[in-house]
Short mmCIF file of C-alpha atoms and ligand atoms in Angstrom, two decimals:
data_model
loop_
_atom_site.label_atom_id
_atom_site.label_comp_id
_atom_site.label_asym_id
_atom_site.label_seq_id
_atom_site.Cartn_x
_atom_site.Cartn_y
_atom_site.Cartn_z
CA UNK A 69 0.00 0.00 0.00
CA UNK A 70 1.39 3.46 -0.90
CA UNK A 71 2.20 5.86 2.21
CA UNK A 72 0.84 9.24 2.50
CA UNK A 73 2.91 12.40 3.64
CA UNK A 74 1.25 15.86 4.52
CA UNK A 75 2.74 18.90 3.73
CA UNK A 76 1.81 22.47 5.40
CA UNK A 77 2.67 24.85 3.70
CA UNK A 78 2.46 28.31 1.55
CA UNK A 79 1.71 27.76 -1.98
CA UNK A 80 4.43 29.31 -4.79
CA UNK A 81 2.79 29.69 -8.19
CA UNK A 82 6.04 29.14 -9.71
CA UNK A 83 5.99 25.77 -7.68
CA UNK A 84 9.81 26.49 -6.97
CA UNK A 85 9.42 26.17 -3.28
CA UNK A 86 6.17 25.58 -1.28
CA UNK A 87 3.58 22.86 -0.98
CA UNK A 88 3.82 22.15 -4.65
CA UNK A 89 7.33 21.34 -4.37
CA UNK A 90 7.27 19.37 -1.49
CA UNK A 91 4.05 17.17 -3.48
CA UNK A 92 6.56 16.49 -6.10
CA UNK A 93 9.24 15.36 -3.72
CA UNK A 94 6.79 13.17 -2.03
CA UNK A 95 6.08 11.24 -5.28
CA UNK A 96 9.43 11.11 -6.60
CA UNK A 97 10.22 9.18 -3.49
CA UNK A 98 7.28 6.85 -3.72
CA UNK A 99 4.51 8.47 -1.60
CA UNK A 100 1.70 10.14 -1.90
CA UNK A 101 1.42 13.71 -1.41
CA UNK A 102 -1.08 15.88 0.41
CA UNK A 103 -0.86 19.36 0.87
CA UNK A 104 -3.12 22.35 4.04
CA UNK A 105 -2.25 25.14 2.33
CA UNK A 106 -1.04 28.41 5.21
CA UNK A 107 -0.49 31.33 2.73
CA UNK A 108 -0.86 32.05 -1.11
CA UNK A 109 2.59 33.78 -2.31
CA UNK A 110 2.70 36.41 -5.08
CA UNK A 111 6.18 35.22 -6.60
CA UNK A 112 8.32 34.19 -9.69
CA UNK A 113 11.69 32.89 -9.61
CA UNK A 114 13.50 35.89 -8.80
CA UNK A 115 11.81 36.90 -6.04
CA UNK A 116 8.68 36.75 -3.13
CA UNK A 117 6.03 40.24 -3.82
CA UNK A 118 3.86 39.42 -1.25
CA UNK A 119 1.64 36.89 0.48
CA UNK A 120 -1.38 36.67 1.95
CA UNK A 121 -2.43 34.09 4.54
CA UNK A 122 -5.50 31.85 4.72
CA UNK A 123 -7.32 32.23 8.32
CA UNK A 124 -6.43 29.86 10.80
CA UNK A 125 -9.99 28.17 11.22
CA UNK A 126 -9.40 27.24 7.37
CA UNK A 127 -5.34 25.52 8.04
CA UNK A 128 -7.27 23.35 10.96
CA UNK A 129 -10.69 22.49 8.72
CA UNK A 130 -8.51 21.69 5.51
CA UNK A 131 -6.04 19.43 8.30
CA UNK A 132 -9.18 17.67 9.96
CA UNK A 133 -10.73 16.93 7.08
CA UNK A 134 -7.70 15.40 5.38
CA UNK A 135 -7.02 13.44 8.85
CA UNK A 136 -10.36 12.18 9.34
CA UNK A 137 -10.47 10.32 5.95
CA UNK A 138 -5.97 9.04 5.44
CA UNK A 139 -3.57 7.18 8.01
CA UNK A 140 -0.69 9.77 7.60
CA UNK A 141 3.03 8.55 7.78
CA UNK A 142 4.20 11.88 8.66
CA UNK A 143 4.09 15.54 8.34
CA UNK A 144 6.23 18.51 7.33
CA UNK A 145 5.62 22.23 8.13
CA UNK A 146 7.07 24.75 6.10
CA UNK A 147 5.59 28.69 5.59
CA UNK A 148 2.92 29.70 8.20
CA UNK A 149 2.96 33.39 7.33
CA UNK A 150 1.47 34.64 10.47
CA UNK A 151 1.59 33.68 13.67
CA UNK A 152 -1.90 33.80 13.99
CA UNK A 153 -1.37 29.48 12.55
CA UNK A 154 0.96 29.01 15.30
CA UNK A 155 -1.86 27.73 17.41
CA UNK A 156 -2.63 25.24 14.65
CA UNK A 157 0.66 24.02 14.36
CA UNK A 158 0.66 23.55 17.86
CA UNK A 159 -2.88 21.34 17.77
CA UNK A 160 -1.91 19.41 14.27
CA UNK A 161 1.99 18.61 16.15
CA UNK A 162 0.25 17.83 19.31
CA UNK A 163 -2.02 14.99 17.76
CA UNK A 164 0.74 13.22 15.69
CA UNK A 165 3.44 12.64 18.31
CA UNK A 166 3.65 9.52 16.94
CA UNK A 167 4.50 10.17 13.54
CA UNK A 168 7.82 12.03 12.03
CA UNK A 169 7.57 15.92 11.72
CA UNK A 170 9.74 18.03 10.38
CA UNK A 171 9.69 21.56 10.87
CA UNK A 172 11.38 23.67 8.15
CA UNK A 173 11.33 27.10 9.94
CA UNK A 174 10.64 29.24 7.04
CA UNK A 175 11.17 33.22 8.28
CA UNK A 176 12.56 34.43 5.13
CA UNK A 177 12.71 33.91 1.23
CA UNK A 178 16.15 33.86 0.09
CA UNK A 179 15.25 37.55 -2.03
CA UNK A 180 15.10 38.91 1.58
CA UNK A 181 10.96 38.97 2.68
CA UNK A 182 9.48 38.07 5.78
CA UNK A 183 7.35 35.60 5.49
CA UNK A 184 6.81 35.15 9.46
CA UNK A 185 7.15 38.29 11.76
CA UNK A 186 10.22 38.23 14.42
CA UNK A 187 8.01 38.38 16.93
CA UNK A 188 6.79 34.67 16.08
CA UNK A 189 10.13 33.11 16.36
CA UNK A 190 10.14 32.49 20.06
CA UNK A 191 6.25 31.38 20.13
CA UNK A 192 6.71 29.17 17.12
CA UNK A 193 9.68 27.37 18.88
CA UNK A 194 8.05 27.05 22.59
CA UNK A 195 4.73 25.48 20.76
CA UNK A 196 6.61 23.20 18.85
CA UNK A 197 8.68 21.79 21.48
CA UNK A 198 8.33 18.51 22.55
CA UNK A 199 6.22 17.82 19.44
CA UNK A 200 8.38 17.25 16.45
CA UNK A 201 10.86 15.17 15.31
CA UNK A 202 13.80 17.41 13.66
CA UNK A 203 13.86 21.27 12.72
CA UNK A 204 15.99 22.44 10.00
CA UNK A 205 17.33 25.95 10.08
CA UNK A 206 19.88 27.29 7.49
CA UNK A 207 22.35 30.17 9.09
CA UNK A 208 20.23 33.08 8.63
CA UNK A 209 17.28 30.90 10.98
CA UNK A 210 19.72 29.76 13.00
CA UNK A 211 21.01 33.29 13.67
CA UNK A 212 17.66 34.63 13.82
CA UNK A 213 16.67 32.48 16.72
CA UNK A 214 19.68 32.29 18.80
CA UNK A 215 20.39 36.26 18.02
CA UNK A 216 24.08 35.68 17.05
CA UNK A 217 25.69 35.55 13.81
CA UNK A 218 25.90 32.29 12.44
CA UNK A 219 28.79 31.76 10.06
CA UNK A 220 31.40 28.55 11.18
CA UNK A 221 31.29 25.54 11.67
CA UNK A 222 31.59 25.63 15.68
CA UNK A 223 29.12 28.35 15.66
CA UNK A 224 26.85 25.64 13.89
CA UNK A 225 27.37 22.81 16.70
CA UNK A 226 26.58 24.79 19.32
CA UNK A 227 23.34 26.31 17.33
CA UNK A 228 22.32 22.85 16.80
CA UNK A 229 22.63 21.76 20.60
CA UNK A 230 20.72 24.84 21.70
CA UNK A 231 17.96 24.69 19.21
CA UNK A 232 17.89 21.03 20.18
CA UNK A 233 17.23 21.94 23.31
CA UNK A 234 14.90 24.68 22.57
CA UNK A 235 12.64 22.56 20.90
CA UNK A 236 13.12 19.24 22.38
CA UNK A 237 13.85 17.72 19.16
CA UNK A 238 16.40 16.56 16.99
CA UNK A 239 17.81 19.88 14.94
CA UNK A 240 19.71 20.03 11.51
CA UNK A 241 21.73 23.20 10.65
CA UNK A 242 22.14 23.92 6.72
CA UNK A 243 25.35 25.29 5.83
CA UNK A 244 24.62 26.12 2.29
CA UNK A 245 25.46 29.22 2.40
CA UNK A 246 28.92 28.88 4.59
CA UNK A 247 31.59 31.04 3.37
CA UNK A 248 34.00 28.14 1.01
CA UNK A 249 32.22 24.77 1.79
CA UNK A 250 28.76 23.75 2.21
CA UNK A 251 28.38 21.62 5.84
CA UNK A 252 25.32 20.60 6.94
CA UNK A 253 25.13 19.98 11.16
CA UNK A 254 22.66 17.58 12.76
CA UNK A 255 22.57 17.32 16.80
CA UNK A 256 20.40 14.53 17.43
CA UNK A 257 20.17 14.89 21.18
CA UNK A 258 23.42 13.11 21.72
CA UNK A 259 25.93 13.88 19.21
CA UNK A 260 27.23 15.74 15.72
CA UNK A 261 26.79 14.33 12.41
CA UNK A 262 28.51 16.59 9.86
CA UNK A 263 27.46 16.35 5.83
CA UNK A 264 29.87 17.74 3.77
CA UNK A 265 29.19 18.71 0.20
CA UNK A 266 31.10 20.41 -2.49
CA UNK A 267 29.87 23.86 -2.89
CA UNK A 268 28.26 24.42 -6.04
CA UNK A 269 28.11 28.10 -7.45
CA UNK A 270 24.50 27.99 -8.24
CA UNK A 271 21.50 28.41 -5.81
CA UNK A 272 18.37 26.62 -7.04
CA UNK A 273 14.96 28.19 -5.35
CA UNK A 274 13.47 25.54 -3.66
CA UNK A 275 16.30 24.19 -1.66
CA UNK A 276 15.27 24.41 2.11
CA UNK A 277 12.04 22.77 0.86
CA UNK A 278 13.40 20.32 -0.97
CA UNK A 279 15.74 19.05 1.90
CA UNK A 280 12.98 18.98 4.57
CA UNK A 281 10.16 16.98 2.55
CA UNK A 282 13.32 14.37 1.74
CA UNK A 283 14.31 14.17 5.27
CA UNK A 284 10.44 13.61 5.79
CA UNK A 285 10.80 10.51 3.44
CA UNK A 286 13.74 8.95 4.40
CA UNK A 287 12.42 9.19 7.91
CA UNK A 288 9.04 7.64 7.02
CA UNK A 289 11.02 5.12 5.71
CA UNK A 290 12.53 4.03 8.56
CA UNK A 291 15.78 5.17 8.10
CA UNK A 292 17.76 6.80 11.21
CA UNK A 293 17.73 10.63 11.41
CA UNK A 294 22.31 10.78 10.69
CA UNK A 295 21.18 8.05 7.85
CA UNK A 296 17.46 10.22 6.29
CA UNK A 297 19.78 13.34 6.77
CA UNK A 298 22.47 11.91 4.80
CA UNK A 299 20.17 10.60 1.92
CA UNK A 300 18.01 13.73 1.95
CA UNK A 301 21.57 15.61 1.85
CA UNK A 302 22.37 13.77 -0.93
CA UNK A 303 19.55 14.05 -2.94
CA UNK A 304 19.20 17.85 -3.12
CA UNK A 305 22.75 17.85 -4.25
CA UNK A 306 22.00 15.73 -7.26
CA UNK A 307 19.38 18.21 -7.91
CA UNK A 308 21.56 21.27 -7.81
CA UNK A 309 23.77 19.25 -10.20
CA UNK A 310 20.77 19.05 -13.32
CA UNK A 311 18.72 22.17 -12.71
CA UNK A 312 15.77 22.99 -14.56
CA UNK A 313 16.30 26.32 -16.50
CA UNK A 314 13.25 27.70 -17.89
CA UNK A 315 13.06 30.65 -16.14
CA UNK A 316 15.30 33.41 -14.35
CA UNK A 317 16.87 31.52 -11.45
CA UNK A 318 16.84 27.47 -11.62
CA UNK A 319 14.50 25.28 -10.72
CA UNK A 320 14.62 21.50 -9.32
CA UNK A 321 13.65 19.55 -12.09
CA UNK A 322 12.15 16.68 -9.96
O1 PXL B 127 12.07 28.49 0.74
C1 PXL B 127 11.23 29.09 1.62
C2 PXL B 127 9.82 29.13 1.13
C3 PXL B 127 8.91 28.23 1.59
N1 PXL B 127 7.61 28.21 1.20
C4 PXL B 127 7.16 29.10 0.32
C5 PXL B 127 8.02 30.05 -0.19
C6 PXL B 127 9.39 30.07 0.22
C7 PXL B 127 10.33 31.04 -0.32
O2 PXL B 127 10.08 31.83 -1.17
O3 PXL B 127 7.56 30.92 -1.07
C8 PXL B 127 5.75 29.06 -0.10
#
C-alpha cells in the first residue's frame, strides 16, 4: 500500500518552493502527497512580492478533514505566514506525536521577505517543542533564533545543541550558504553528524524545501535521522547538479 505524507505549507505559483514542491518530492520518493495550504505567495523565480495568509480556522478544517479520511506517515511544516497558525501548528503537532515531523522554519525567502514576523520566532519554537521530530534551520534561521551571527562551523554545533534543546527535538543546521564549503550539522540529542558537500556556485529556489520533505521521506522510511539526513543531503545535491532552467533563477527539475 502506498504511504501518505502531509505537507503544510504556503503555496508558490512558480511551484519552486512551497507545498507544490514538497508534493513532487513526495512522489518522486514513492509516496503520496497531500498538501493544508497556510499562505498564497505572489512570486516568480526571482523573487517573493507578497503573500497573503489563509485564516487559521481554514489551516485546521482543511487538516481535519484530510485526517479524518488518510492514516498519515508523517508531516512537514514549512511557511505559516502569520503567527496567527501558530496555534494550529501547535494542535496538528500535538495529535501526531507519533509520527515524524519536520519543521522547516521558514522566516525568510532567500530575495530577503518576511514571510513570518520576528516576533513569532520564540512562540513558534516554545509550541513546537516537545512535538516534532527534527527542525531544519539554514544560518540566517539559526542566527535569527539564537540572536548571534551564524557563520562557522563551531558556531553551527553549538546552534544545533541549543535549538535542540529549545525545541526538544532533533535539529539540523544547513550550511549552504557557509563562506567556502557547504556543511550541513545535525545534533540529534546526543551527538554531531557533519554532511559535507562540495559547494556548487548555483543556488536553485526551492532548496530548504526540498531538503525537509526528503528528510520527511527517508524518515518515514525508517531510516535513522544521521542516515534520512544523509540521503536527503544527498539528494538535493544531485538536484543542484541538473537544474531545470526555464526561467530566471533554476528550478529542481524533480
Ligand atoms: O524556501 C522558503 C519558502 C517556503 N515556502 C514558500 C516560499 C518560500 C520562499 O520563497 O515561497 C511558499
Amino acid at each position: 500500500m502506498r504511504k501518505v505524507l502531509l505537507t503544510v505549507a504556503g503555496f508558490d505559483p512558480s511551484s519552486g518552493a512551497g507545498a507544490t514542491l514538497d508534493l513532487r518530492v513526495f512522489r518522486h520518493f514513492g509516496y503520496h502527497g497531500l498538501a493544508v495550504l497556510t499562505a498564497i505567495t505572489v512570486q516568480n523565480s526571482s523573487r517573493v512580492y507578497g503573500y497573503r495568509t489563509l485564516p487559521p480556522r481554514l489551516v485546521l478544517e482543511q487538516y481535519r478533514r484530510i485526517k479524518s479520511d488518510f492514516r498519515l506517515s508523517g508531516i512537514k511544516i514549512g511557511m505559516l505566514g502569520s503567527k496567527k497558525i501558530i496555534p494550529v501548528i501547535g494542535e496538528i503537532a500535538r495529535e501526531s506525536r507519533s509520527l515524524p515531523l519536520v519543521v522547516d522554519p521558514v522566516f525568510r525567502s532567500s530575495s530577503g521577505r518576511w514571510l513570518l514576523e520576528k516576533s513569532a520566532l520564540q512562540p513558534y519554537l516554545k509550541t513546537i517543542s516537545g512535538k516534532i521530530t527534527l527542525i531544519t534551520p539554514n544560518l540566517n534561521e539559526a542566527s535569527l533564533i539564537l540572536g548571534e551571527k551564524i557563520d562557522r562551523l563551531k558556531k553551527m554545533e553549538e546552534a544545533a545543541r541549543s535549538i535542540s534543546h529549545l525545541t526538544s527535538s532533533a535539529c539540523l543546521v544547513k550550511g549552504g550558504h557557509l563562506q567556502g564549503m557547504a556543511v550541513d550539522v545535525l545534533f540529534d540529542g546526543r551527538r554531531f553528524y557533519h554532511f559535507r558537500k562540495k559547494k556548487l556556485p548555483l543556488e536553485v529556489h526551492g532548496s530548504g524545501c526540498f531538503l525537509s520533505s526528503a528528510l520527511l521521506c527517508f524518515l518515514a522510511e525508517g531510516c535513522s535521522l544521521p542516515e534520512a539526513c544523509r540521503q536527503a543531503s544527498a539528494a538535493v545535491y544531485r538536484g543542484l547538479q541538473t537544474p531545470l532552467k526555464i526561467s530566471r533563477r533554476p528550478l529542481f527539475d524533480i
